[in-house]
XYZ file of C-alpha atoms in Angstrom:
747
model
C -31.580 27.642 21.362
C -34.225 30.353 21.646
C -37.852 29.252 21.766
C -39.791 30.262 18.682
C -43.455 29.963 17.789
C -43.058 28.991 14.123
C -39.357 28.715 13.282
C -37.788 25.436 14.335
C -41.062 23.507 14.249
C -41.747 20.343 12.253
C -44.535 21.687 10.080
C -45.973 20.132 6.930
C -44.627 21.563 3.689
C -46.969 24.212 2.340
C -46.625 22.826 -1.201
C -47.539 19.274 -0.152
C -51.351 19.393 -0.555
C -51.275 20.482 -4.215
C -48.701 17.834 -5.060
C -50.552 15.159 -3.133
C -53.829 15.703 -5.001
C -52.245 16.396 -8.385
C -52.976 20.116 -8.659
C -49.337 21.196 -8.930
C -48.469 22.452 -12.434
C -45.302 21.018 -13.907
C -43.774 21.960 -17.254
C -45.827 19.369 -19.117
C -48.970 20.895 -17.546
C -48.316 24.426 -18.829
C -51.507 25.436 -20.668
C -50.845 25.355 -24.396
C -52.332 28.149 -26.524
C -54.149 27.324 -29.720
C -51.973 26.326 -32.657
C -49.232 25.006 -30.375
C -46.694 22.971 -32.311
C -44.709 19.946 -31.216
C -40.941 20.375 -31.395
C -38.374 17.609 -31.728
C -34.600 17.500 -32.083
C -32.555 15.277 -34.382
C -29.439 14.362 -32.448
C -26.134 12.951 -33.581
C -25.645 9.197 -33.082
C -21.882 9.760 -33.129
C -19.653 11.035 -30.339
C -17.310 12.782 -32.764
C -17.952 13.457 -36.417
C -17.751 16.020 -39.193
C -21.189 16.926 -40.529
C -20.819 16.741 -44.304
C -24.386 17.610 -45.272
C -27.908 17.919 -43.907
C -30.752 17.442 -46.408
C -34.182 18.448 -45.089
C -36.207 19.289 -48.244
C -38.330 16.147 -47.995
C -39.121 16.888 -44.340
C -40.198 20.433 -45.192
C -42.719 19.170 -47.738
C -44.428 16.779 -45.341
C -48.002 17.406 -44.196
C -48.321 19.227 -40.881
C -44.678 20.274 -40.717
C -44.402 24.014 -40.069
C -40.673 24.591 -39.716
C -37.467 22.616 -40.169
C -34.181 24.093 -39.012
C -30.702 22.968 -39.913
C -27.398 24.720 -39.419
C -28.056 26.828 -42.519
C -31.120 28.478 -40.969
C -29.650 29.103 -37.519
C -28.058 32.222 -36.026
C -24.325 32.621 -36.453
C -23.867 32.940 -32.696
C -21.378 31.274 -30.402
C -22.722 30.697 -26.910
C -21.928 28.847 -23.722
C -21.617 31.473 -21.028
C -18.081 31.755 -19.718
C -16.697 29.499 -22.483
C -18.435 30.079 -25.788
C -17.723 26.705 -27.364
C -21.247 25.883 -28.566
C -22.851 26.652 -31.907
C -26.344 26.189 -33.293
C -26.969 22.729 -34.797
C -23.318 21.943 -35.505
C -22.963 25.169 -37.461
C -19.196 24.928 -37.117
C -19.352 21.588 -38.944
C -18.750 19.167 -36.073
C -20.650 17.166 -33.480
C -18.722 16.421 -30.304
C -20.945 14.099 -28.291
C -23.580 11.501 -29.039
C -26.768 13.499 -28.618
C -25.618 16.881 -29.953
C -28.433 18.581 -31.956
C -28.061 18.664 -35.754
C -31.618 19.611 -36.818
C -34.991 20.606 -35.333
C -38.595 20.409 -36.478
C -41.928 21.802 -35.322
C -45.161 20.271 -36.544
C -48.878 20.229 -35.842
C -48.735 16.792 -34.243
C -46.100 14.712 -32.512
C -46.444 12.009 -35.187
C -45.814 14.562 -37.930
C -42.756 15.849 -36.099
C -41.399 12.326 -35.725
C -41.967 11.610 -39.398
C -40.153 14.800 -40.346
C -37.137 13.848 -38.216
C -37.016 10.506 -40.003
C -37.006 12.262 -43.365
C -33.910 14.369 -42.645
C -30.741 12.941 -44.157
C -27.419 13.666 -42.472
C -24.067 12.556 -43.838
C -21.240 12.237 -41.344
C -17.539 11.615 -41.513
C -17.071 9.677 -38.311
C -13.989 10.670 -36.340
C -12.228 8.899 -33.496
C -13.723 10.090 -30.215
C -11.620 11.093 -27.249
C -12.952 9.030 -24.378
C -10.046 9.060 -21.935
C -9.757 12.242 -19.904
C -6.250 11.301 -18.758
C -5.119 10.986 -22.375
C -6.767 14.318 -23.140
C -4.989 15.873 -20.197
C -1.569 14.556 -21.093
C -1.678 15.361 -24.811
C -0.804 13.244 -27.811
C -4.422 12.802 -28.900
C -6.855 14.665 -31.114
C -8.248 18.008 -30.039
C -11.963 18.132 -29.207
C -12.221 21.840 -30.081
C -10.038 23.330 -32.796
C -9.258 27.012 -32.878
C -10.337 27.943 -29.357
C -7.109 29.593 -28.228
C -8.976 32.840 -27.641
C -10.961 31.192 -24.849
C -7.943 30.858 -22.608
C -7.793 27.079 -22.859
C -4.432 25.644 -21.899
C -1.869 24.092 -24.215
C 1.064 23.652 -21.861
C 2.764 20.273 -22.022
C 0.595 19.186 -24.929
C -2.539 19.302 -22.815
C -4.556 20.831 -25.611
C -7.865 19.534 -24.230
C -7.398 21.045 -20.788
C -10.119 23.605 -20.108
C -8.447 24.923 -16.958
C -6.062 23.768 -14.252
C -5.401 24.945 -10.724
C -3.090 24.374 -7.802
C -3.510 25.132 -4.094
C -1.099 24.403 -1.302
C -0.117 25.140 2.278
C 2.997 24.295 4.226
C 6.013 22.577 2.675
C 4.864 19.470 0.824
C 8.351 18.047 0.215
C 9.416 18.533 3.821
C 6.185 16.937 4.992
C 6.775 13.749 3.032
C 10.411 13.686 4.063
C 9.281 13.716 7.679
C 6.636 10.988 7.250
C 7.306 7.469 8.534
C 4.964 5.944 5.962
C 3.553 7.083 2.636
C 0.362 5.743 1.055
C -0.687 6.337 -2.540
C -3.916 5.254 -4.250
C -5.982 6.162 -7.307
C -9.775 6.305 -7.303
C -12.132 6.615 -10.263
C -15.799 7.445 -10.730
C -17.950 7.478 -13.865
C -20.874 9.383 -15.303
C -23.938 9.556 -13.078
C -27.344 10.909 -14.074
C -29.137 13.271 -11.655
C -31.953 10.735 -11.522
C -34.903 13.143 -11.549
C -38.266 11.606 -12.382
C -39.660 14.558 -14.353
C -38.000 14.903 -17.745
C -37.016 18.227 -19.286
C -40.034 19.997 -20.747
C -40.713 23.503 -22.065
C -43.357 25.600 -23.774
C -42.147 28.620 -25.749
C -44.183 31.432 -27.269
C -43.340 34.700 -29.005
C -45.323 37.908 -28.590
C -46.081 40.493 -31.212
C -43.139 42.543 -29.980
C -40.758 39.618 -30.493
C -40.477 38.773 -26.818
C -39.832 35.093 -26.135
C -41.621 33.594 -23.126
C -40.648 30.121 -21.956
C -42.429 28.004 -19.350
C -39.915 25.485 -18.022
C -38.930 23.210 -15.150
C -35.767 24.978 -14.066
C -33.805 25.436 -10.872
C -32.361 28.732 -12.063
C -34.791 31.023 -13.940
C -32.426 33.963 -14.266
C -29.460 31.913 -15.469
C -31.672 30.223 -18.048
C -32.971 33.633 -19.148
C -29.405 34.821 -19.655
C -28.455 31.682 -21.589
C -31.521 31.849 -23.854
C -30.912 35.534 -24.525
C -27.269 34.840 -25.354
C -28.046 31.960 -27.731
C -30.835 33.873 -29.512
C -28.967 37.175 -29.611
C -31.693 38.983 -27.665
C -31.545 41.486 -24.793
C -32.782 40.291 -21.408
C -35.907 42.410 -21.815
C -36.912 40.201 -24.748
C -36.762 36.914 -22.831
C -39.097 35.902 -20.019
C -38.723 32.647 -18.101
C -41.744 31.345 -16.198
C -40.637 28.542 -13.853
C -43.053 25.715 -13.193
C -42.982 23.144 -10.412
C -39.881 20.956 -10.669
C -40.251 17.197 -10.430
C -36.700 16.687 -9.219
C -33.584 18.487 -10.320
C -30.522 17.691 -8.151
C -28.554 20.285 -10.135
C -29.439 18.838 -13.535
C -31.947 21.598 -14.302
C -29.823 24.676 -13.739
C -29.014 25.328 -17.397
C -30.789 25.774 -20.705
C -31.339 22.357 -22.273
C -34.460 22.758 -24.425
C -35.345 26.364 -23.633
C -33.249 28.044 -26.344
C -34.182 25.382 -28.902
C -37.912 25.842 -28.316
C -37.450 29.614 -28.357
C -35.838 29.535 -31.807
C -38.526 27.212 -33.187
C -41.226 29.537 -31.860
C -39.494 32.568 -33.389
C -39.165 30.919 -36.799
C -42.635 29.356 -36.876
C -44.537 32.254 -35.334
C -46.436 29.735 -33.205
C -46.076 28.372 -29.669
C -43.871 25.273 -29.453
C -43.920 22.547 -26.812
C -40.928 20.243 -26.344
C -40.523 17.311 -23.959
C -37.622 14.919 -23.747
C -38.046 11.180 -23.771
C -36.155 9.218 -21.135
C -33.697 7.979 -23.778
C -33.125 11.519 -25.082
C -32.595 12.811 -21.559
C -29.898 10.207 -20.995
C -28.111 11.336 -24.136
C -28.514 15.086 -23.914
C -29.136 15.908 -20.275
C -26.428 16.955 -17.831
C -24.410 14.320 -15.963
C -22.218 14.182 -12.889
C -18.738 14.196 -14.487
C -16.238 11.345 -14.102
C -13.280 11.917 -11.788
C -9.814 10.404 -11.517
C -8.226 11.143 -8.143
C -4.717 10.157 -7.116
C -4.014 10.765 -3.440
C -0.673 10.424 -1.657
C -0.592 10.823 2.123
C 2.326 10.865 4.557
C 1.705 9.504 8.067
C 3.714 9.231 11.279
C 3.891 5.918 13.135
C 1.346 7.138 15.681
C -1.221 7.790 12.932
C -0.704 11.556 12.669
C -1.150 12.885 9.140
C 1.697 15.160 8.076
C 1.476 15.542 4.292
C -0.972 15.082 1.438
C -0.535 15.491 -2.301
C -3.599 15.074 -4.502
C -4.093 15.166 -8.254
C -7.650 15.393 -9.617
C -8.804 15.200 -13.227
C -12.412 15.975 -14.101
C -13.909 14.831 -17.415
C -16.225 17.714 -18.307
C -17.359 16.291 -21.632
C -17.745 18.073 -24.946
C -18.497 21.606 -23.734
C -16.906 23.623 -20.971
C -19.622 25.839 -19.529
C -18.708 26.655 -15.894
C -16.127 23.876 -15.865
C -13.451 26.133 -14.390
C -15.494 27.242 -11.389
C -16.746 23.750 -10.645
C -13.203 22.397 -10.735
C -11.519 25.087 -8.646
C -14.350 25.400 -6.136
C -13.932 21.930 -4.597
C -10.163 21.651 -4.284
C -10.251 22.508 -0.591
C -11.782 19.083 0.031
C -8.316 17.589 -0.238
C -7.757 19.086 3.227
C -10.901 20.172 5.043
C -11.561 17.782 7.939
C -8.165 16.831 9.306
C -5.042 18.581 10.564
C -2.556 18.104 7.725
C 0.111 20.811 7.899
C 1.538 20.214 4.419
C -0.916 19.923 1.546
C -0.880 20.366 -2.203
C -3.744 19.694 -4.579
C -3.682 19.993 -8.343
C -6.921 19.834 -10.276
C -7.816 20.196 -13.913
C -10.953 19.890 -16.009
C -10.689 18.359 -19.450
C -12.628 18.147 -22.713
C -13.607 14.723 -24.039
C -16.223 13.577 -26.534
C -18.477 12.738 -23.650
C -21.947 14.075 -22.851
C -22.688 17.434 -21.293
C -21.792 17.466 -17.621
C -22.507 19.895 -14.845
C -23.481 20.229 -11.206
C -25.279 17.305 -9.609
C -26.082 17.166 -5.901
C -22.885 18.160 -4.071
C -20.791 18.328 -7.271
C -17.362 16.660 -6.884
C -17.910 16.190 -3.136
C -18.660 12.431 -3.036
C -15.723 11.921 -5.394
C -13.190 13.788 -3.242
C -14.476 12.103 -0.104
C -14.307 8.672 -1.704
C -10.572 9.221 -2.092
C -9.826 10.901 1.233
C -12.091 8.785 3.456
C -11.461 5.369 1.911
C -7.727 5.989 2.029
C -8.107 7.014 5.669
C -9.532 3.568 6.417
C -6.801 1.856 4.397
C -4.195 3.713 6.468
C -5.941 2.935 9.756
C -6.266 -0.784 9.048
C -2.695 -1.083 7.787
C -1.371 0.639 10.908
C -3.615 -1.248 13.316
C -5.537 1.863 14.362
C -9.307 1.783 14.794
C -11.025 3.870 12.014
C -12.881 6.106 14.478
C -9.735 6.688 16.514
C -7.626 7.843 13.563
C -10.332 10.406 12.805
C -10.437 11.538 16.418
C -6.663 11.842 16.406
C -6.515 13.992 13.269
C -9.893 15.777 13.294
C -9.880 19.573 13.102
C -10.112 21.535 16.311
C -10.546 25.250 16.893
C -7.666 27.212 15.453
C -6.517 24.462 13.086
C -5.894 25.479 9.484
C -6.927 23.662 6.329
C -7.317 24.641 2.681
C -10.821 25.738 3.662
C -9.444 28.269 6.143
C -9.112 28.409 9.915
C -11.479 26.069 11.763
C -13.364 28.034 14.423
C -16.529 26.342 15.637
C -15.642 22.794 16.764
C -18.270 21.318 14.493
C -16.098 18.525 13.088
C -15.497 16.835 16.436
C -19.018 17.574 17.666
C -20.683 15.705 14.794
C -18.152 12.862 14.852
C -18.777 12.126 18.530
C -22.567 12.331 18.215
C -22.609 9.798 15.395
C -20.173 7.505 17.200
C -22.485 7.516 20.214
C -25.771 7.170 18.312
C -24.438 4.368 16.099
C -23.054 2.449 19.095
C -19.764 2.288 17.242
C -17.896 0.738 20.154
C -20.312 -2.196 20.326
C -19.586 -5.255 18.149
C -21.476 -5.322 14.845
C -23.353 -8.528 14.096
C -25.349 -9.653 11.107
C -29.105 -10.148 11.463
C -29.882 -13.755 12.474
C -31.418 -14.572 9.087
C -28.117 -13.804 7.330
C -25.770 -15.662 9.646
C -23.934 -18.376 7.767
C -24.656 -19.127 4.094
C -21.576 -17.163 3.015
C -22.714 -13.769 4.313
C -20.255 -11.388 5.936
C -20.988 -8.186 7.835
C -19.130 -4.919 7.864
C -19.378 -1.437 9.300
C -17.750 1.706 7.943
C -17.451 5.320 8.931
C -16.743 8.419 6.842
C -16.752 12.148 7.503
C -17.827 14.894 5.143
C -17.370 18.608 4.630
C -18.965 21.287 2.498
C -17.859 24.903 2.325
C -21.330 26.328 2.968
C -21.435 28.954 0.277
C -24.257 31.407 -0.291
C -25.552 33.890 -2.799
C -26.994 37.357 -3.103
C -30.774 37.452 -2.859
C -33.707 39.798 -2.902
C -37.399 39.534 -2.161
C -40.521 41.475 -1.344
C -43.185 40.805 1.266
C -46.652 42.193 0.622
C -49.294 42.701 3.314
C -52.576 41.414 1.906
C -55.960 42.917 2.666
C -56.892 40.088 5.040
C -53.740 40.505 7.109
C -51.790 37.678 5.508
C -48.433 38.039 3.763
C -47.082 37.084 0.340
C -43.344 36.590 -0.208
C -42.107 37.014 -3.781
C -38.550 36.114 -4.767
C -36.791 34.851 -7.884
C -35.582 31.650 -6.208
C -37.748 28.636 -6.990
C -39.109 26.224 -4.417
C -37.196 23.042 -5.201
C -37.032 21.033 -2.004
C -39.451 22.649 0.391
C -37.524 25.887 0.878
C -40.776 27.823 0.509
C -41.905 26.366 3.836
C -38.723 27.260 5.711
C -38.697 30.773 4.274
C -42.341 31.228 5.197
C -41.548 30.043 8.722
C -38.835 32.685 8.994
C -41.187 35.407 7.770
C -44.003 34.252 10.052
C -41.686 34.303 13.063
C -40.473 37.807 12.236
C -43.968 39.167 11.538
C -45.752 37.574 14.472
C -48.214 35.415 12.525
C -48.765 31.720 11.933
C -47.481 29.725 8.975
C -50.958 29.666 7.409
C -50.746 33.456 7.111
C -47.621 33.430 4.904
C -47.100 32.085 1.411
C -44.105 32.086 -0.948
C -44.123 32.549 -4.717
C -41.251 32.556 -7.207
C -43.085 34.491 -9.913
C -41.047 34.823 -13.118
C -38.048 36.745 -14.423
C -40.198 39.740 -15.392
C -42.057 40.067 -12.113
C -40.033 38.734 -9.201
C -36.912 40.242 -7.596
C -33.794 38.521 -8.902
C -32.339 35.982 -6.523
C -30.012 32.983 -6.361
C -30.563 29.677 -8.108
C -31.968 26.737 -6.153
C -28.694 24.842 -5.779
C -25.720 24.585 -3.480
C -27.592 24.041 -0.196
C -27.827 27.809 0.142
C -31.437 28.815 -0.509
C -32.860 29.015 3.014
C -29.710 30.638 4.357
C -29.259 33.156 1.532
C -32.846 34.031 0.680
C -33.649 33.886 4.386
C -31.403 36.891 4.979
C -33.379 38.854 2.378
C -36.676 37.623 3.869
C -35.702 38.866 7.325
C -34.782 42.284 5.925
C -38.015 42.465 3.930
C -40.002 41.431 6.990
C -38.267 44.143 9.008
C -39.095 46.721 6.329
C -42.737 45.608 6.214
C -42.934 45.590 10.010
C -41.601 49.142 10.220
C -44.265 50.350 7.779
C -46.994 48.423 9.593
C -46.043 50.027 12.885
C -46.051 53.522 11.353
C -49.575 53.029 10.003
C -50.751 51.538 13.295
C -49.138 54.371 15.273
C -51.118 56.922 13.287
C -54.362 54.945 13.600
C -53.949 54.210 17.319
C -52.513 57.631 18.088
C -49.531 56.009 19.765
C -45.772 56.182 19.525
C -44.433 53.564 17.106
C -41.757 52.658 19.657
C -44.533 51.646 22.063
C -46.095 49.192 19.607
C -45.605 45.451 19.300
C -46.548 42.987 16.583
C -47.814 39.522 17.496
C -50.642 37.041 17.017
C -51.759 38.806 13.847
C -52.273 42.221 15.378
C -50.526 45.395 16.503
C -51.003 46.456 20.101
C -49.749 49.158 22.438
C -47.197 47.662 24.830
C -48.284 49.842 27.747
C -51.970 49.271 27.009
C -52.486 45.905 25.239
C -56.252 46.475 24.910
C -55.523 49.189 22.362
C -54.846 47.191 19.210
C -55.770 46.667 15.588
C -55.566 43.587 13.404
C -53.242 43.346 10.444
C -56.288 43.366 8.195
C -57.251 46.722 9.721
C -53.706 47.978 9.161
C -53.927 46.887 5.513
C -57.223 48.757 5.124
C -55.812 51.916 6.712
C -52.420 51.907 5.008
C -53.407 53.512 1.647
C -54.267 56.710 3.485
C -50.906 56.831 5.278
C -48.220 54.842 3.453
C -49.793 53.331 0.366
C -49.989 49.584 0.056
C -47.470 47.978 2.368
C -44.613 46.106 0.751
C -41.381 45.261 2.486
C -38.213 44.961 0.452
C -35.104 43.025 1.360
C -31.757 42.535 -0.302
C -28.844 40.475 0.994
C -25.262 40.367 -0.171
C -23.366 37.132 -0.734
C -22.652 35.851 2.782
C -19.388 34.486 4.065
C -19.056 30.734 3.878
C -20.039 28.724 6.922
C -18.603 25.186 7.166
C -20.939 22.196 7.196
C -19.746 18.910 8.684
C -21.339 15.509 8.525
C -20.416 11.999 9.635
C -21.946 8.762 8.429
C -21.869 5.146 9.488
C -22.889 2.334 7.125
C -23.613 -1.269 8.021
C -23.665 -3.834 5.237
C -24.044 -7.536 4.573
C -22.165 -9.001 1.626
C -22.018 -12.377 -0.025
C -18.782 -12.317 -2.041
C -19.482 -15.566 -3.900
C -22.837 -14.250 -5.118
C -21.585 -10.703 -5.576
C -24.508 -9.464 -3.501
C -24.495 -6.417 -1.238
C -27.217 -5.355 1.161
C -27.044 -2.047 2.973
C -28.615 -2.775 6.349
C -28.385 0.582 8.110
C -27.206 4.123 7.479
C -26.695 6.692 10.221
C -26.016 10.305 9.306
C -25.259 13.177 11.625
C -25.040 16.732 10.331
C -24.487 20.137 11.831
C -27.448 22.088 10.429
C -26.793 25.181 12.540
C -30.455 25.702 13.336
C -33.181 23.281 12.258
C -35.740 25.630 10.737
C -38.003 22.614 10.083
C -36.682 19.346 11.586
C -39.185 17.229 9.655
C -38.074 18.656 6.312
C -34.408 18.355 7.260
C -34.838 14.687 8.132
C -36.401 14.159 4.710
C -33.422 15.818 3.025
C -30.931 13.705 4.973
C -32.751 10.454 4.251
C -33.156 11.293 0.566
C -29.478 12.125 0.237
C -28.407 8.899 1.922
C -30.602 6.875 -0.438
C -29.141 8.700 -3.431
C -25.697 7.955 -2.017
C -26.503 4.240 -2.061
C -27.117 4.617 -5.787
C -23.731 6.261 -6.331
C -21.973 3.603 -4.267
C -23.552 0.466 -5.672
C -25.825 1.003 -8.677
C -25.674 4.138 -10.775
C -23.508 3.844 -13.833
C -23.746 5.317 -17.324
C -21.025 3.429 -19.220
C -19.936 4.259 -22.753
C -19.759 2.076 -25.824
C -16.579 1.734 -27.869
C -17.811 4.422 -30.287
C -18.207 6.936 -27.454
C -21.983 6.749 -27.197
C -23.600 6.079 -23.843
C -24.739 2.577 -23.011
C -28.027 2.220 -21.208
C -30.531 4.947 -21.953
C -33.457 4.060 -19.729
C -34.204 3.512 -16.065
C -34.389 -0.190 -16.823
C -30.667 -0.137 -17.563
C -29.611 2.835 -15.437
C -30.344 1.525 -11.975
C -31.652 3.802 -9.233
C -32.442 2.771 -5.656
C -36.096 1.919 -5.132
C -38.228 1.370 -2.045
C -36.906 -2.190 -1.922
C -33.377 -0.859 -1.422
C -34.168 1.446 1.513
C -32.284 0.339 4.626
C -32.919 1.372 8.183
C -31.926 5.044 8.298
C -31.239 7.307 11.229
C -30.845 11.072 10.990
C -29.034 12.943 13.740
C -29.617 16.686 13.679
C -26.827 18.626 15.366
C -27.592 22.304 16.028
C -24.442 24.387 16.319
C -25.474 27.860 15.074
C -23.271 29.431 12.418
C -22.119 33.016 12.598
C -23.448 35.622 10.210
C -26.428 33.634 8.989
C -30.191 33.886 9.750
C -30.966 32.084 13.005
C -27.586 30.311 12.649
C -28.829 28.211 9.694
C -26.402 26.048 7.711
C -27.170 24.347 4.385
C -28.773 20.909 4.398
C -29.684 19.539 0.957
C -26.293 18.385 -0.313
C -24.016 17.534 2.661
C -25.786 14.251 3.588
C -24.773 12.640 0.258
C -21.105 13.574 0.531
C -19.887 10.748 2.785
C -22.448 8.027 2.001
C -20.531 6.232 -0.740
C -17.278 6.392 1.226
C -18.966 4.988 4.350
C -20.452 2.104 2.338
C -17.119 1.336 0.633
C -15.416 1.371 4.033
C -18.069 -1.019 5.351
C -17.360 -3.320 2.407
C -13.660 -3.159 3.228
C -14.484 -4.092 6.809
C -16.558 -7.051 5.610
C -14.207 -8.583 3.050
C -10.825 -7.240 4.114
C -10.041 -5.504 0.834
C -10.598 -1.920 -0.341
C -12.408 -0.831 -3.508
C -11.216 2.027 -5.673
C -14.040 2.818 -8.092
C -17.737 3.606 -8.063
C -20.094 1.920 -8.286
C -18.802 -1.228 -6.593
C -19.951 -4.062 -8.856
C -20.781 -7.713 -8.181
C -17.768 -8.998 -10.134
C -15.473 -6.967 -7.891
C -16.870 -8.732 -4.837
C -16.595 -12.131 -6.516
C -12.977 -11.354 -7.360
C -12.316 -10.769 -3.656
C -13.857 -14.185 -2.879
C -11.481 -16.007 -5.235
């Protein structure tokens, strides 16, 4: 690795001080203009029903109520992006999940708005909800959406609720299974999981005299939200402005319009600013969940442990509306074959409507689910065949030139990370329980699991302005979600020869900042970083031209470093960047560098995790004692920040493995609508954690950077489930693993 002055250093996040002292402005802190109204939504209590009537006259007459909207007062617009299956306030006459909006109010006070909601009378004809995605896939049940043939939804084989289905393969699957000495088949299931952010959805919407809607909101994707609001309101993009605030946690759950279009319509109809904030219960009904998965995996193995065939069938329950369901489903199919040499592979995947809540991307969407199936089955195979779990992964792990559904493996990263984690975890040493847990019915177990992510990226753009004091301001349309502003500033500082204190990053808003990718997919630093480097190069070129004229030197003989420009052959001849900024209007105008980057090629990201657990089957108690995660990050732009991302992901993975569950009642509504009932890991659940940063630079990416935010959660649940299998001698096939499942093993 090259030695850098700023890049690659463990520096404190530049956004930390404001957050530490409470100065950071979140959506709820957006300054409200005078006459701001409070907006609330009346949501359906039923998962599937026909809306017979909505009576709101009494609500409209109440004191302080400024506007009440029902389906009769809403635009006749279908929206939903790629699949336009949503309508305003059940305007098509149906509600399809418990929490779907049926009316809205805006009032002078929150109490008045609540009273108005209570005064609205809605008559429903309750219909039987479709709760089983497998039944929806296979036909023979009611259709969630009638009359949507024009959307390209499938109807083959009676699968009238199938949004889309896909198939990928390589080799000869039938010949592969015919060759296999043994065949293993298992089915794994996962349920709804909430993103678990602490800050709830909140917005402030206002309308200008020209009809332009401005929305302040906590979003991960300002431009996508702008497009969605414009679509739902029937406005051009020039009439919608999204101002992103700080985000108090997102994990993918804040990439889409949730309240933004609702507040915008209330503001348009009332002529006054409208603030809306979700309660925790409302967020658990109408937010965006990690979708349930059903995964059936069949693997053919030779007697020496060599994998020769795999057939996988995946069904994703996307809930009541299908926005981006197709892309999310098709984009993760390669995970059926991405870490091991399996010459014959077929994977079928489909995404299905049910009367469930809205679902969408949540940290590493579909990745923990696929890896639960592939990695837990790998341990089942190893134990059944008498092969050590690490050894079967060594035997089958991808090496240079091997082919998988993800393409040809070229950089040796899989084996590199696997061996580092095996060494750092002391895998070959016997695992023993802590002395205080020996006896008393406690058993110990250790599990290993590998993970893969494609390493996608996005097109980005940014500008870098030279300020009058010689500092720099980066402006880009990608928000700072997880400390990316620090890493991007480190890149710019390294390129421009200044310290981190001389560079700052700002997202701006959709009117003012260059459009850029959303803050998801573990691709921000890599993708926006490419644009930052180009913008820095553009700014540097202009700086050197101004300095060349001022110093009467050839620009090719100038260097930039330590906050100044100097002549290489005569270092005493120099000028500070502040002096360049002062001189530039007479030569170039104010100096701004511009950078644009195309969507980069994918770069694979590999991770390996080891989990150590203690379980008491009779009590149904599980304690995660230690988690070790190794990841190939390419180049650690900020090792301190990367360690934080890895540790946070592992902790979130504990929640997926053992705690987080959003079950449904018999009527299709969600059970448990608060953090008292929906369990998240707390400080008391944090085990010993070890992060192993592997730096194997990727090709075609700034400084060799690979994504970091999502990969560390991919294998956590699988590693914990494998550790449980090691402890009790039996596998588990669903998440989260519950106490009664452990007690059943003890019987």
